[in-house]
Amino acid sequence: MRVVIAGGHGKIALLLERLLAERGDQAVGLIRNPAHVADVQQASAEAVVCDLETASADDVAVLLSGADAVVFAAGAGAGSGAPRKDSVDRAASVLMADAAERAGVRRFVQISSMGAGRPPRPGSDEVWAAYITAKTAAEADLRARDLDWTVVRPGGLRRSPVAPSPAPTSPRS
Ligand SMILES: NC(=O)c1ccc[n+]([C@@H]2O[C@H](COP(=O)([O-])OP(=O)(O)OC[C@H]3O[C@@H](n4cnc5c(N)ncnc54)[C@H](OP(=O)(O)O)[C@@H]3O)[C@@H](O)[C@H]2O)c1
């Protein structure tokens, strides 16, 4: 399978690229910073420079030609403000879905977030609220499309496995 990953230099994308290569699939990472090309190639993926906040759906559709699946794993990231939650976490996902439809790529996996799907809790931090609002809108956009979509809502991910908790000890009789 040829799988195009938006946000190709992200933490999730770099792991996914390695996993896809290990099982014989071909991963393509879309990145906005040319300095990230070498890292993506080291993860055994093809790197393509494309800024998803300035590209058009037609531009991206060309990059999706011949792909079997799209994974949306881009995100404005920690430290970004509310406007970029909208321009990346929502609008770039909509752009990728538009491009997937134009290119005839039906399979679309969206990395959303735990907490999406309902309004942010009253009193939430403004940037967190913008993030959850953007993820919820991106999900709603994808669900309304005639694509074979999957939405994943992870909680906070870690780089290393969590050590298993010790098994409960039974009281000695
Ligand atoms: N990691 C978690 O614990 C977690 C939990 C829940 C949900 N998620 C969601 O899962 C997705 C991926 O998470 P992650 O932790 O892998 O994210 P990440 O490490 O922050 O990576 C996101 C990637 O998106 C790229 N990006 C940002 N703006 C872009 C643009 N305009 N055009 C192209 N690429 C752009 C970033 O590139 P630059 O480096 O150039 O900015 C970065 O490589 C995100 O949507 C995140 O919200 C993650």
XYZ file of C-alpha atoms and ligand atoms in Angstrom:
221
model
C 0.000 0.000 0.000
C 1.073 3.572 -0.626
C 0.094 5.647 2.408
C 0.411 9.443 2.442
C 0.795 10.930 5.918
C 0.063 14.594 6.564
C 2.393 15.903 9.259
C 5.082 13.456 8.155
C 7.671 14.619 10.682
C 5.402 14.391 13.716
C 5.907 11.938 16.572
C 3.053 9.672 15.453
C 3.978 9.920 11.762
C 7.634 8.950 12.234
C 6.593 5.850 14.181
C 3.940 4.970 11.606
C 6.369 5.407 8.717
C 8.758 2.883 10.291
C 5.931 0.410 10.974
C 4.605 0.686 7.419
C 8.074 0.155 5.941
C 8.647 -2.879 8.191
C 5.565 -4.577 6.770
C 6.468 -3.707 3.177
C 4.195 -0.716 2.639
C 5.312 2.546 1.092
C 4.912 5.638 3.272
C 5.043 9.220 2.058
C 5.412 11.974 4.647
C 4.123 15.454 3.805
C 6.238 18.019 5.660
C 6.449 21.804 5.552
C 10.079 22.194 6.620
C 12.717 20.968 4.114
C 15.124 20.463 7.052
C 12.942 17.487 8.071
C 13.530 15.536 4.833
C 16.447 13.495 6.214
C 14.525 12.390 9.344
C 11.583 11.226 7.260
C 13.874 9.344 4.893
C 15.577 7.768 7.909
C 12.142 6.488 8.925
C 12.114 4.723 5.519
C 9.537 7.069 4.010
C 9.520 9.356 1.008
C 9.486 13.025 2.059
C 7.438 15.580 0.130
C 7.489 19.262 1.082
C 3.979 20.721 1.207
C 2.708 23.389 3.601
C -0.879 22.426 4.345
C -1.755 25.970 5.411
C -0.953 27.408 1.978
C -1.438 24.518 -0.494
C -4.666 24.154 -2.488
C -6.739 20.974 -2.638
C -5.658 20.564 -6.264
C -1.978 20.828 -5.265
C -2.444 18.123 -2.631
C -4.571 15.934 -4.923
C -1.580 15.678 -7.275
C 0.525 14.390 -4.362
C -2.159 11.812 -3.509
C -2.259 10.374 -7.014
C -1.759 6.593 -6.789
C -2.112 6.482 -2.993
C -4.206 3.810 -1.287
C -4.742 5.667 1.979
C -4.300 9.017 3.674
C -3.448 9.522 7.345
C -4.018 12.959 8.822
C -1.408 13.243 11.591
C -0.599 16.935 11.318
C -1.215 19.295 14.180
C -0.346 22.832 15.165
C 1.393 21.353 18.195
C 2.154 22.529 21.694
C 2.996 26.200 21.910
C 0.716 27.237 19.064
C -2.208 29.587 19.570
C -5.895 29.298 18.786
C -5.663 30.531 15.140
C -3.317 27.669 14.176
C -5.559 25.102 15.859
C -8.102 26.172 13.275
C -5.713 26.474 10.304
C -4.008 23.104 10.921
C -6.086 20.813 13.148
C -9.330 21.686 11.327
C -8.575 23.306 7.972
C -5.630 21.106 6.951
C -7.716 18.005 7.653
C -10.536 19.403 5.498
C -7.962 20.169 2.793
C -6.591 16.596 2.903
C -10.110 15.156 2.691
C -10.967 17.428 -0.259
C -7.752 16.322 -1.952
C -8.448 12.641 -1.199
C -11.859 12.927 -2.877
C -10.342 14.635 -5.909
C -7.603 12.017 -6.199
C -10.028 9.109 -5.668
C -8.353 7.909 -2.462
C -11.163 6.466 -0.345
C -9.314 5.328 2.784
C -8.770 8.185 5.273
C -7.543 7.875 8.860
C -7.786 10.989 10.990
C -5.828 11.342 14.223
C -8.208 13.385 16.347
C -8.058 13.673 20.130
C -9.665 12.441 23.279
C -12.244 15.085 24.228
C -13.307 15.812 20.639
C -16.919 15.259 19.633
C -18.441 17.489 22.280
C -18.042 21.152 23.200
C -15.048 22.002 25.382
C -15.849 22.080 29.095
C -16.905 25.522 30.355
C -13.891 27.267 31.852
C -11.393 25.394 29.611
C -8.184 27.173 28.687
C -8.772 29.215 25.499
C -6.172 27.357 23.395
C -7.364 23.931 24.590
C -10.936 24.957 23.733
C -9.809 26.038 20.251
C -8.007 22.687 19.798
C -11.038 20.620 20.805
C -13.340 22.804 18.684
C -11.013 22.356 15.687
C -10.773 18.566 16.156
C -14.558 18.293 16.555
C -15.123 20.296 13.355
C -12.553 18.208 11.445
C -14.280 15.009 12.583
C -17.717 16.345 11.563
C -16.366 17.300 8.142
C -14.907 13.827 7.602
C -17.990 11.951 8.828
C -20.152 13.830 6.286
C -18.023 12.635 3.363
C -18.382 9.562 1.189
C -14.949 8.235 2.193
C -13.915 5.089 4.078
C -12.872 7.005 7.159
C -11.598 6.095 10.592
C -11.297 8.610 13.430
C -8.793 7.842 16.193
C -9.052 9.783 19.464
C -5.862 9.204 21.451
C -5.209 10.558 24.910
C -1.716 11.762 25.805
C 0.840 9.459 24.136
C 4.282 8.577 25.478
C 7.489 7.798 23.663
C 8.192 4.677 25.725
C 5.970 1.901 27.061
C 4.583 2.397 30.547
C 6.053 -0.106 33.001
C 3.350 -2.587 34.004
C 2.059 -2.075 37.534
C 3.018 -4.843 39.934
C 0.477 -7.650 40.144
C -1.728 -7.359 43.226
C -0.497 -9.624 46.005
C -3.024 -11.861 47.680
C -3.079 -11.805 51.460
C -1.311 -14.826 52.988
C -3.544 -17.085 54.929
N 0.972 12.941 20.703
C -0.102 12.910 21.466
O -0.054 12.619 22.694
C -1.469 13.169 20.871
C -2.605 12.969 21.648
C -3.858 13.207 21.115
C -3.963 13.666 19.802
N -2.848 13.884 19.060
C -3.013 14.407 17.692
O -2.377 13.551 16.784
C -1.815 14.315 15.709
C -0.314 14.005 15.597
O 0.261 14.124 16.901
P 1.845 14.205 17.092
O 2.082 14.204 18.551
O 2.506 13.234 16.181
O 2.070 15.706 16.557
P 3.431 16.505 16.342
O 4.613 15.714 16.775
O 3.200 17.880 16.911
O 3.487 16.596 14.758
C 2.597 17.349 14.026
C 3.221 17.595 12.674
O 2.345 18.430 11.906
C 3.174 19.265 11.149
N 2.556 20.481 10.647
C 2.155 21.559 11.356
N 1.711 22.509 10.530
C 1.849 22.018 9.274
C 1.586 22.536 7.992
N 1.097 23.776 7.822
N 1.841 21.766 6.906
C 2.366 20.522 7.045
N 2.641 19.969 8.241
C 2.394 20.723 9.338
C 4.314 19.640 12.079
O 5.398 20.122 11.333
P 6.404 21.238 11.941
O 7.389 20.482 12.775
O 6.994 21.834 10.706
O 5.568 22.199 12.746
C 4.578 18.318 12.777
O 5.578 17.573 12.126
C -2.074 15.780 16.018
O -3.231 16.175 15.328
C -2.346 15.771 17.525
O -3.218 16.811 17.911
C -1.601 13.644 19.562
